[in-house]
Coordinates of C-alpha atoms in Angstrom, one line a residue:
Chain K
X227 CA 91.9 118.1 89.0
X228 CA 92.1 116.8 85.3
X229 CA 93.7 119.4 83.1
X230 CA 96.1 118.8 81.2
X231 CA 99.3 119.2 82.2
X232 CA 101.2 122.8 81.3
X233 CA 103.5 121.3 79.4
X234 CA 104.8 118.0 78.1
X235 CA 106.6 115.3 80.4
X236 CA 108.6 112.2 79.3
X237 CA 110.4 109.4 80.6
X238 CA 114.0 109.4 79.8
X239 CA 115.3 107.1 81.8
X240 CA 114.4 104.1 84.3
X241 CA 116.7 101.9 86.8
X242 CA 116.0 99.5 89.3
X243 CA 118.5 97.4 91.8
X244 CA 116.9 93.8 92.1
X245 CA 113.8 92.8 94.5
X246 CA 115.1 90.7 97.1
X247 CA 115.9 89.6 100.6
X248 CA 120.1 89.5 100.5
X249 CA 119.9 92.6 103.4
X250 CA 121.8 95.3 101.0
X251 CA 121.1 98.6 102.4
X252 CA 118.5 100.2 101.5
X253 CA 120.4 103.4 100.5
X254 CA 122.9 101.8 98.5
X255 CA 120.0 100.2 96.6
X256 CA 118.8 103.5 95.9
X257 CA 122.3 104.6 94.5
X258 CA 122.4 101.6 92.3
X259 CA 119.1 102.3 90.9
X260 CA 120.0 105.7 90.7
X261 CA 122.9 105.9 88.6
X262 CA 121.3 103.2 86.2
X263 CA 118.5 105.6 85.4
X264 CA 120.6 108.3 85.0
X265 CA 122.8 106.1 82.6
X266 CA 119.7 104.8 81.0
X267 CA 118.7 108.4 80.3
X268 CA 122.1 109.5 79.1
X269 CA 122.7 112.4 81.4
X270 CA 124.8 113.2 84.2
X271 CA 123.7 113.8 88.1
X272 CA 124.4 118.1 87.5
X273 CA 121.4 118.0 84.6
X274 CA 119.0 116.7 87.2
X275 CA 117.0 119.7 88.5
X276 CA 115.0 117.9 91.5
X277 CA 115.0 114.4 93.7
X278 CA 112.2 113.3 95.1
X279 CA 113.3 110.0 97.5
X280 CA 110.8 108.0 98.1
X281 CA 111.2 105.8 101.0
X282 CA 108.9 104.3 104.6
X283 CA 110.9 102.6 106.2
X284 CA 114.2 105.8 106.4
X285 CA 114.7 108.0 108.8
X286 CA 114.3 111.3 108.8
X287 CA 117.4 112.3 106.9
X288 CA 117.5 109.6 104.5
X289 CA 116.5 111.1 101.6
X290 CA 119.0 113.8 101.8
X291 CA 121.9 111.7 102.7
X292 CA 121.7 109.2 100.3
X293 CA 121.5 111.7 97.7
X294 CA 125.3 113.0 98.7
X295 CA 126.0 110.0 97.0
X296 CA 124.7 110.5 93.6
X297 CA 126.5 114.3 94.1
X298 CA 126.6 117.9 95.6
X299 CA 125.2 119.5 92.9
X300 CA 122.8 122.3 95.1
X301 CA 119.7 120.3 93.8
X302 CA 116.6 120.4 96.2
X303 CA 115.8 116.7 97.5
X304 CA 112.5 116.5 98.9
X305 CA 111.5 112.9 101.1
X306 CA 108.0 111.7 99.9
X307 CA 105.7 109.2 101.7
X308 CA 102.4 107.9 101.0
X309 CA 102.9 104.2 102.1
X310 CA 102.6 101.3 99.3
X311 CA 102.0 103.9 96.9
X312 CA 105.3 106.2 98.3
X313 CA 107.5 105.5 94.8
X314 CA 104.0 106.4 92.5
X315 CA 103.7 109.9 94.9
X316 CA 107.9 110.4 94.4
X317 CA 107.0 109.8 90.5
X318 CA 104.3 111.9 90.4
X319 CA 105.5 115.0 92.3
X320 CA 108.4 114.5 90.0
X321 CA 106.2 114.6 86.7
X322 CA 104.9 118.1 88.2
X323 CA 107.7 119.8 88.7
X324 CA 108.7 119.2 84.8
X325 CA 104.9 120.0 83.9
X326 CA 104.5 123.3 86.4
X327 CA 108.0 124.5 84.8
X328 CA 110.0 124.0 88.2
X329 CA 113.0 121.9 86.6
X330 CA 113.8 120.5 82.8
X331 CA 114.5 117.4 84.2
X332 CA 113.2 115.8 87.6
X333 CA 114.5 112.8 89.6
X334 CA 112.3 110.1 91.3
X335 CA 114.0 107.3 93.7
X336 CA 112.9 104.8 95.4
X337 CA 114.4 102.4 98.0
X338 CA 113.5 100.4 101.1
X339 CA 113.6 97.2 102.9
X340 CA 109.9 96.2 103.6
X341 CA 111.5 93.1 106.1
X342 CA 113.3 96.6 108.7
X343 CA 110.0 98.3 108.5
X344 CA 107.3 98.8 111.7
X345 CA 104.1 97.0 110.6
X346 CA 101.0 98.8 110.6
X347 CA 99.2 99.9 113.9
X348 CA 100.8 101.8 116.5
X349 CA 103.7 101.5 118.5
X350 CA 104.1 100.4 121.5
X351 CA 100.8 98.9 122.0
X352 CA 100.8 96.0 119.7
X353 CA 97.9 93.5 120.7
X354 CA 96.0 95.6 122.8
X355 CA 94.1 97.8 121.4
X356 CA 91.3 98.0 118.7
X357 CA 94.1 99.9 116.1
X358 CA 96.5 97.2 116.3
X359 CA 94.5 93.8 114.8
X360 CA 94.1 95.1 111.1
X361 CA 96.8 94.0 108.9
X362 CA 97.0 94.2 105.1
X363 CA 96.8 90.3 104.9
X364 CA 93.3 90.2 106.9
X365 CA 92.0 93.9 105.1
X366 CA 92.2 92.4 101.6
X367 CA 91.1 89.0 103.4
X368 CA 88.0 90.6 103.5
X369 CA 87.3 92.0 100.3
X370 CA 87.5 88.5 99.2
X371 CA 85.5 86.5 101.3
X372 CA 82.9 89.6 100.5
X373 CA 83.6 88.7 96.8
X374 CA 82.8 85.1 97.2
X375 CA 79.4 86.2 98.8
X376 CA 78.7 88.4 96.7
X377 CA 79.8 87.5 93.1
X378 CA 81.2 83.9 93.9
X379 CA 84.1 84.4 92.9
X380 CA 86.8 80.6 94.0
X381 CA 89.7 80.3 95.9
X382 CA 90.7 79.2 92.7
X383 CA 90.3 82.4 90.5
X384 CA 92.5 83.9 93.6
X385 CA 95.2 81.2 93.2
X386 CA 95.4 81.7 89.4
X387 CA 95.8 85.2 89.8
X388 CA 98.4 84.7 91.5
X389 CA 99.9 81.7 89.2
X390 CA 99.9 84.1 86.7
X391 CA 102.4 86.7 88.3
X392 CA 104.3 84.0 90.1
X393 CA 105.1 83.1 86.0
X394 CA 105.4 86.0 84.7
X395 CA 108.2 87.5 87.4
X396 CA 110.2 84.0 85.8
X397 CA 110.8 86.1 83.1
X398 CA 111.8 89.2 85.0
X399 CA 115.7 89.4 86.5
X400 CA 114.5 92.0 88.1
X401 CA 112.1 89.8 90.5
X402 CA 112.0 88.9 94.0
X403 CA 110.4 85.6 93.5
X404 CA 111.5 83.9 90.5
X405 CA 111.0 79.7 90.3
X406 CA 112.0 77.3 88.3
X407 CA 108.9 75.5 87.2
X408 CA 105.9 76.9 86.5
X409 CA 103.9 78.1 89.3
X410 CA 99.8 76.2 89.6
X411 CA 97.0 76.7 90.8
X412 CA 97.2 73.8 92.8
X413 CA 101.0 75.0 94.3
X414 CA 99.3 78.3 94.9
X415 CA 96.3 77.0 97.5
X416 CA 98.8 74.3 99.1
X417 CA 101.1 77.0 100.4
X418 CA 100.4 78.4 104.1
X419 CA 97.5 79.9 104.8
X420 CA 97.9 83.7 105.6
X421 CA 94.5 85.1 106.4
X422 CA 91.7 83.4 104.9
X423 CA 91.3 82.7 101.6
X424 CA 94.7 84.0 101.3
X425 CA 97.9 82.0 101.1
X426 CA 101.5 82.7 101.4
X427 CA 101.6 82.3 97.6
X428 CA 99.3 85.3 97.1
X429 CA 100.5 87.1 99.0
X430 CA 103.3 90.1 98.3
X431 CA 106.8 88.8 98.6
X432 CA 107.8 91.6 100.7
X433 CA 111.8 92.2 100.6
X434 CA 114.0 95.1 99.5
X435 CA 114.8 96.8 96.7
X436 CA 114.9 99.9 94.6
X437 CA 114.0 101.7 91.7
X438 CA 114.3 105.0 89.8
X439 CA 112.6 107.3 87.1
X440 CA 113.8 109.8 85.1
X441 CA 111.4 112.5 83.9
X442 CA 112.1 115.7 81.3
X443 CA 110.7 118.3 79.2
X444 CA 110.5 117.8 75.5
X445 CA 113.2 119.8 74.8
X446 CA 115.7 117.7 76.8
X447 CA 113.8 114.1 75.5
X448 CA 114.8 115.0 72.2
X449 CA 118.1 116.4 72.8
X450 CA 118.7 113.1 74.5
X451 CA 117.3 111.2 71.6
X452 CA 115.7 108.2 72.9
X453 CA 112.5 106.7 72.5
X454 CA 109.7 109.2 73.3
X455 CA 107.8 107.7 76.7
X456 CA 105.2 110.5 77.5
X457 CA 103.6 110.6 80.6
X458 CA 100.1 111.4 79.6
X459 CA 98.4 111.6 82.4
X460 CA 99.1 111.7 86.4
X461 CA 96.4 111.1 89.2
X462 CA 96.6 110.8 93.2
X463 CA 93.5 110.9 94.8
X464 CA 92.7 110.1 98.8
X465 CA 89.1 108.9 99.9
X466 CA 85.9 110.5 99.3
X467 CA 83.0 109.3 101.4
X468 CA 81.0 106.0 100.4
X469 CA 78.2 104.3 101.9
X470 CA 79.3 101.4 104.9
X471 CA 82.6 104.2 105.4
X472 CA 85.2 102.1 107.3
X473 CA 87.3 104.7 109.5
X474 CA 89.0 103.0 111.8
X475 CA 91.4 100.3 110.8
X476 CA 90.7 100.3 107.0
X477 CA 94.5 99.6 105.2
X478 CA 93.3 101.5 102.5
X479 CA 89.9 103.8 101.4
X480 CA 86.9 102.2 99.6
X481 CA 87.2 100.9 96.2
X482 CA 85.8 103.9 94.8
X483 CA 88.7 105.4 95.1
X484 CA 90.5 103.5 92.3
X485 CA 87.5 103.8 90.2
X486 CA 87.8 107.9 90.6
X487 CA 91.6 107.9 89.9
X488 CA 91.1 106.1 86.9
X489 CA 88.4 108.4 85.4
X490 CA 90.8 111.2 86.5
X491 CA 94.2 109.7 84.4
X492 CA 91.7 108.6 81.4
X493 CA 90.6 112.0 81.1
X494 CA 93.5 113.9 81.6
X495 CA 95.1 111.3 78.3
X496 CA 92.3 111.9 76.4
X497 CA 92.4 108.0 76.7
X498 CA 89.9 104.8 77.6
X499 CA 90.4 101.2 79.3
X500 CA 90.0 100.4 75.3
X501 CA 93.2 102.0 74.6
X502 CA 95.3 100.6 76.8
X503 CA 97.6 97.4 76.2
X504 CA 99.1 96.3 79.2
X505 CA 98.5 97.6 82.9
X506 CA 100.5 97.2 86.4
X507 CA 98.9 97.1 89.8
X508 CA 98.7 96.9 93.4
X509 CA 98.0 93.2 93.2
X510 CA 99.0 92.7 96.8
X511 CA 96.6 90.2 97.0
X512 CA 94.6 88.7 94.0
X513 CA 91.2 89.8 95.1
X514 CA 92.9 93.2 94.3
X515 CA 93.9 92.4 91.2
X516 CA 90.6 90.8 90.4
X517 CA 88.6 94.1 91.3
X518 CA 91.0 96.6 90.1
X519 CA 90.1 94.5 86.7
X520 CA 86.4 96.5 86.9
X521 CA 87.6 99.3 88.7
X522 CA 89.5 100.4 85.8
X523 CA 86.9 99.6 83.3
X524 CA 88.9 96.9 81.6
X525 CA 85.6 94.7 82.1
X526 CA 81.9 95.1 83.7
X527 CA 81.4 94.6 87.7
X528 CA 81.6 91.2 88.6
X529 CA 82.9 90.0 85.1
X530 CA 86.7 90.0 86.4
X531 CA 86.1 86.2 87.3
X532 CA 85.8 85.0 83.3
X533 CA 88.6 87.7 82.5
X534 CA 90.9 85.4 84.4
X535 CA 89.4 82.3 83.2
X536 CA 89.8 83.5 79.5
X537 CA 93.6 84.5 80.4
X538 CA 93.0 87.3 78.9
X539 CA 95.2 89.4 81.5
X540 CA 97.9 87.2 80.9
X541 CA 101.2 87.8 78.9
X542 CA 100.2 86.9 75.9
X543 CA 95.8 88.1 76.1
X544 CA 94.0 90.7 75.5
X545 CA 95.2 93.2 78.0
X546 CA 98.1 91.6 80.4
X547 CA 98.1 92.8 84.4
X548 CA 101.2 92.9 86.0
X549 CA 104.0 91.8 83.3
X550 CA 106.8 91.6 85.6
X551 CA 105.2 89.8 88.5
X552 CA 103.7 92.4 90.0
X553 CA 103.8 93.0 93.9
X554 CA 102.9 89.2 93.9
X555 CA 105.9 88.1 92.3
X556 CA 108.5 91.1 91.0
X557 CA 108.5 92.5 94.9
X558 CA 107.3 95.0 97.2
X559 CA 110.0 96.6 99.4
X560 CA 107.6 100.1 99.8
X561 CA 109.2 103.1 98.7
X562 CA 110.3 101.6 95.1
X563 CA 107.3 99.6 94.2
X564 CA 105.5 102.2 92.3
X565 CA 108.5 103.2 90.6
X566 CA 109.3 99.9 89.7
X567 CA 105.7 99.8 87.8
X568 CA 107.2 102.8 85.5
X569 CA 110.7 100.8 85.2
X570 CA 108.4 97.7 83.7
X571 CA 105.8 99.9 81.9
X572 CA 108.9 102.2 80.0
X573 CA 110.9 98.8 79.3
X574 CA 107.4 97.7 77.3
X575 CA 106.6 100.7 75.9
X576 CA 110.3 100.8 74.0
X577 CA 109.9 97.4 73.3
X578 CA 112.9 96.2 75.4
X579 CA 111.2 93.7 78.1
X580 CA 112.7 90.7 76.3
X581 CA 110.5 87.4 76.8
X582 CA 107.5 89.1 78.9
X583 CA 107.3 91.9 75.9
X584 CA 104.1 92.7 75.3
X585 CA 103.5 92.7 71.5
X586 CA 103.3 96.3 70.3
X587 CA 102.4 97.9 73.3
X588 CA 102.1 101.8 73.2
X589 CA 100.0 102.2 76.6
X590 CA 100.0 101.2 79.5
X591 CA 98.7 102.2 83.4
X592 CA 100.2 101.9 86.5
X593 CA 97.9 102.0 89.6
X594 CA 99.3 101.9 92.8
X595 CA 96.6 101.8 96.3
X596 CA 98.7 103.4 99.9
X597 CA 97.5 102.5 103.5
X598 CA 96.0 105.5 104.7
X599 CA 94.0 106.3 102.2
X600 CA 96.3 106.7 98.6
X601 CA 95.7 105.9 95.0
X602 CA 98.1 107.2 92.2
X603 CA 97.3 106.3 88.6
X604 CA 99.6 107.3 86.0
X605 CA 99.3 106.4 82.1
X606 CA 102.6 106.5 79.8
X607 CA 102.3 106.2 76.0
X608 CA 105.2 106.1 73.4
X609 CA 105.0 108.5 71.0
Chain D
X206 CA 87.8 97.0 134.5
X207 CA 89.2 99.5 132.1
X208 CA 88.4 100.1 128.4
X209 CA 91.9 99.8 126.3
X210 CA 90.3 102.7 123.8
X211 CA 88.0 104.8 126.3
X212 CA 87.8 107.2 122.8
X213 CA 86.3 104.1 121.0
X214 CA 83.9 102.4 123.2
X215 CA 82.0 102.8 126.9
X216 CA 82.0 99.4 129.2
X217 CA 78.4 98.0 130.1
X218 CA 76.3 100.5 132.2
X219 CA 74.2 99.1 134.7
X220 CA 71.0 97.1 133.1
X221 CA 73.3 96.6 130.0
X222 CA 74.5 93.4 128.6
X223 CA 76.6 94.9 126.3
X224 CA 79.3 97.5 125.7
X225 CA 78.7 100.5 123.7
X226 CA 81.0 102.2 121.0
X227 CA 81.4 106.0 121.2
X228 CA 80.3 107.9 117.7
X229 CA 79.1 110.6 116.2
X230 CA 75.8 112.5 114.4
X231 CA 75.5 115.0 111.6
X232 CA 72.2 116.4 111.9
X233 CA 72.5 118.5 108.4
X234 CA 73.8 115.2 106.4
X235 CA 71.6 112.8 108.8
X236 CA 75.1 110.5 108.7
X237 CA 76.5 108.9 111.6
X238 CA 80.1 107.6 111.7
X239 CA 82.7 105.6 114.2
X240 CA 85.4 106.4 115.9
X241 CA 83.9 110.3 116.4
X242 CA 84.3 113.2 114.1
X243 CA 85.4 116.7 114.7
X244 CA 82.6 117.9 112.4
X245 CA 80.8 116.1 109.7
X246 CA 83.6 114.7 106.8
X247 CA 81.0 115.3 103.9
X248 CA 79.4 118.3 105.0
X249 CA 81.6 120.0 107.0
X250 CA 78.6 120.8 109.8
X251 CA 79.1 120.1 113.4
X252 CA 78.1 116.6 115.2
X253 CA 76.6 115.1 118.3
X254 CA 78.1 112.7 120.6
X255 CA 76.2 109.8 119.9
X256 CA 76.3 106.1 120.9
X257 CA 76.1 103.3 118.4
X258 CA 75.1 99.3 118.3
X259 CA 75.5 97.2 120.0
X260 CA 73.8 95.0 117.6
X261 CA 74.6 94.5 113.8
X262 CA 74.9 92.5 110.8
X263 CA 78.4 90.7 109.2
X264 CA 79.1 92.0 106.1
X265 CA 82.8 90.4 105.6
X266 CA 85.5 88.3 107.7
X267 CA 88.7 87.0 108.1
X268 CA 90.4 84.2 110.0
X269 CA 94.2 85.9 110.4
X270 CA 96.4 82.8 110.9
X271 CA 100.0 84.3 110.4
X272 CA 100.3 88.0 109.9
X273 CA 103.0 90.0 108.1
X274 CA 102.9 88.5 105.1
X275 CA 103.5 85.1 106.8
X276 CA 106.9 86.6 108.5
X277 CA 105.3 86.0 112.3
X278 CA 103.5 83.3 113.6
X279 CA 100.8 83.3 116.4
X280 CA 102.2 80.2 117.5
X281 CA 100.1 78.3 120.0
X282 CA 97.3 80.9 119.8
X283 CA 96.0 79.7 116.5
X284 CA 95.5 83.6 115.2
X285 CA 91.8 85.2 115.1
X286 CA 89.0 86.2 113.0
X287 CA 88.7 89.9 112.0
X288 CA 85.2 91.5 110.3
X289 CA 82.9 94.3 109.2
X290 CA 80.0 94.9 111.3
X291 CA 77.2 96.9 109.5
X292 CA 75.2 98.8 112.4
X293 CA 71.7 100.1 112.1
X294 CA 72.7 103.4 112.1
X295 CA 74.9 102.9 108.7
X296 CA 78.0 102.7 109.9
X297 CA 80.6 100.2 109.3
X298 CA 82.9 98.9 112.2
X299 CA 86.1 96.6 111.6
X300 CA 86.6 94.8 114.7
X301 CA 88.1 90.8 115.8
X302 CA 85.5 87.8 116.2
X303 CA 84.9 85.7 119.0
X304 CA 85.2 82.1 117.8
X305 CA 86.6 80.4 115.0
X306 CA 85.1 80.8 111.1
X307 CA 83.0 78.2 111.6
X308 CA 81.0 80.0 113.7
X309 CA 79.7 82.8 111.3
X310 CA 78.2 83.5 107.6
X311 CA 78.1 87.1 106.3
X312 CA 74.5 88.3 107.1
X313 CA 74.5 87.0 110.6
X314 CA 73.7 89.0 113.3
X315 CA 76.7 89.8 115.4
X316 CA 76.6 91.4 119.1
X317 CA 79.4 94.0 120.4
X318 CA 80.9 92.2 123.7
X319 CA 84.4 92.7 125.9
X320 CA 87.8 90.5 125.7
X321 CA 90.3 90.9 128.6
X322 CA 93.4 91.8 127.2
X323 CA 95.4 91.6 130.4
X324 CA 96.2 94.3 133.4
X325 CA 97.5 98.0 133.5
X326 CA 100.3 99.0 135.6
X327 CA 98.4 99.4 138.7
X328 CA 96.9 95.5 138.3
X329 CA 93.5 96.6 136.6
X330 CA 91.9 94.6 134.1
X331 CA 91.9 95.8 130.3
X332 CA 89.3 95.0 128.2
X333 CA 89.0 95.7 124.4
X334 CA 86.0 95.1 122.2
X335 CA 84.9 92.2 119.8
X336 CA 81.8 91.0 117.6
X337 CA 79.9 87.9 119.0
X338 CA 77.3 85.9 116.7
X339 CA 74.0 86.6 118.5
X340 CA 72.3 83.0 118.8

């Protein structure tokens, strides 16, 4: 599961259409994002070998009719879905099919409107049944009032959490949720309350949006030039088996599961939590953000607390979390979320993320969790 | 009366003062697990029919007032409490509350018990399952 790859993979281009709730369609989203990734990269729509569309809330053609758009050039266009972590997946398959030798240069697109999407649960039944009452809001819910048992962790660590990404998407044109004052603790806990300890405030601004990668060989990254982003290692794990097993009704696996990802990535770079300098995740909720802190080995179990305290995963600390907002802030339509991670992640790493640039960054993770059971952890490094 | 998941749980039998929920038993792994198996997840090894609880202990909650990321509201209902129930036999069931978060601390001992969830087409009751605190 962690060799390296067979051969080299970089990032040559990146291109999002703006997080938000103005009701574009999701396809023409996905076009927009698109063609700026391609024009990002430098190439033309011919040179790109495979598309994978990443999308939850299409139908089943979607993928394949949107990409008419971009052009009839023959290329195979494949749909990928794995939930929240759907544009991670799309990214990933299309890091593999430049690392296995399929294509020179691979696609990955996402788009989606989180606000024209089913909830979770299923159909048809909604209320009745003992399927239908877990939601994401509740789920996470729970890991933090198990937190607060267990580690004490505040309301307030959970509120500056999600200050800190409400501030940091002010920076981002990109972002959903963009204020014009900074964002406090105190704002943050006098919003509504969503599912205990949660407030609106924490919780993901889910809209629309889309966003697109760009992968290659060597080869074609230095034909084309531009700043060498290698993608040095790419993990997707689903659940193993861990005492207190939830089956029924768990949004997403046990924690473990990020903790195994992550020891995947690091040892297919070669790399550490030490080494990296900034790092994006699936901060749908701060509690998330808080554990994904020790998860990843960035600090011990249970010291996540004084790691926000210190603002050391701040713009600006030791190692920032989630530079352009994250999922808190920046957006979470579904399909393009993950992909927007690399979009942020490839602007730092070339230095071009303007006011939220993270001083000399030259790693960075991106760690996206999927309902069902998904984790995807990829590490990029210039150069 | 008519369970709303008849794959999940069993209504009261006679003497009982509790429902029961429907799981399964590895013999090789000595693991049980809810809702059933088709064979043991970590072992691979067939499993037993078993039934589980109806008595464990709170290991986390919620109190859900608006769900989709505050996009619906309950309204007049007021929303409900969702939590993990650890059962003797190590499994770990996610299920709604009864009562309001008041009512509970992690580490209490919470009961399995039926909520009427309306009628099926032919006017019979439904009933799903919940967690009670056991006073």
């Amino acid at each position: 599961m962690t060799s390296k790859m067979a051969r080299r993979v970089f990032v040559v281009g990146v291109g999002m259409h703006p997080f938000g709730n103005e009701g574009i369609p999701a396809t023409d989203m996905g076009y927009v994002a698109g063609v700026a990734a391609l024009d990002d990269a430098g190439i033309d729509f011919p040179e790109v070998g495979a598309l994978y569309n990443g999308y939850i809330g299409g139908g089943m053609m979607t993928g394949v009719h949107m990409a008419k758009d971009l052009g009839l050039t023959g290329l195979p266009v494949t749909h990928v879905e794995n939930a929240s972590a759907t544009g991670s997946s799309a990214f990933g398959e299309a890091v593999h099919a430049v690392a296995g030798g399929r294509v020179d240069v691979a696609m990955a697109l996402g788009f989606d409107d989180m606000n024209r999407m089913a909830g979770l649960g299923r159909s048809g039944r909604s209320g009745l049944g003992a399927e239908d009452v877990m939601l994401p809001a509740a789920f996470f819910a729970m890991w933090a009032t198990r937190r607060m048992h267990e580690v004490g962790t505040s309301v307030e660590t959970f509120a500056a959490i999600a200050a800190k990404n409400w501030n940091h998407a002010r920076e981002n044109p990109m972002a959903q949720r963009r204020v014009d004052h900074e964002m406090t603790v105190e704002e943050v806990l006098a919003s509504t309350m969503i599912s205990y300890p949660h407030t609106s405030k924490m919780a993901c601004a889910a809209g629309g949006g889309a966003a697109g990668a760009i992968v290659a060989s060597e080869d074609v990254a230095r034909r084309l030039g531009g700043p060498m982003i290698e993608v040095v290692a790419s993990q997707q794990r689903s659940e193993t088996y861990t005492e207190g097993h939830v089956f029924l009704g768990a949004v997403i696996g046990p924690s473990q599961m990020t903790r195994d990802t992550a020891a995947d990535a690091y040892e297919q770079a070669g790399l550490g939590p030490r080494d990296l300098d900034m790092v994006q995740v699936h901060d749908a909720f701060p509690v998330e953000e808080l554990v994904y802190y020790e998860l990843l080995g960035i600090c011990g179990d249970g010291e996540g607390d004084k790691l926000v305290a210190s603002g050391e995963t701040s713009l600006g600390g030791r190692i920032p979390f989630s530079t352009d907002g994250g999922l808190t802030a920046r957006g979470h339509p579904g399909g393009p979320t993950g992909l927007a991670q690399i979009h942020e992640t490839v602007l730092q790493l070339r230095g071009g993320a303007g006011p939220r640039q993270v001083e000399g960054a030259r790693t960075g993770l991106c760690h996206m969790a999927g309902a069902g059971s998904v984790c995807v952890v990829h590490i990029l490094q210039r150069a | 009366m008519l369970p709303t998941d008849p794959h999940l749980f069993r209504l009261p039998a006679e003497g009982e003062d509790r429902p029961r929920l429907l799981g399964s038993y590895a013999p090789e792994s000595d693991l049980h697990f809810w809702p059933r198996r088709k064979r043991c997840p970590v072992t691979r090894t067939p499993v037993q029919d078993v039934e589980l609880g109806p008595v464990g202990t709170l290991y986390a909650w919620t109190f859900l007032h608006v769900p989709r990321m505050g996009k619906v509201s309950f309204g007049d209902t007021g929303g409900y409490a969702v939590g993990q129930v650890d059962l003797p036999e190590g499994v770990r069931v996610q299920a709604p509350l009864m009562g309001s978060q008041q009512d509970w601390s992690i580490g209490d001992e919470m009961g399995l018990t039926l909520f009427p969830v309306g009628t099926d087409d032919d006017g019979q009751e439904l009933v799903t399952f919940r967690f009670e605190v056991v006073r």
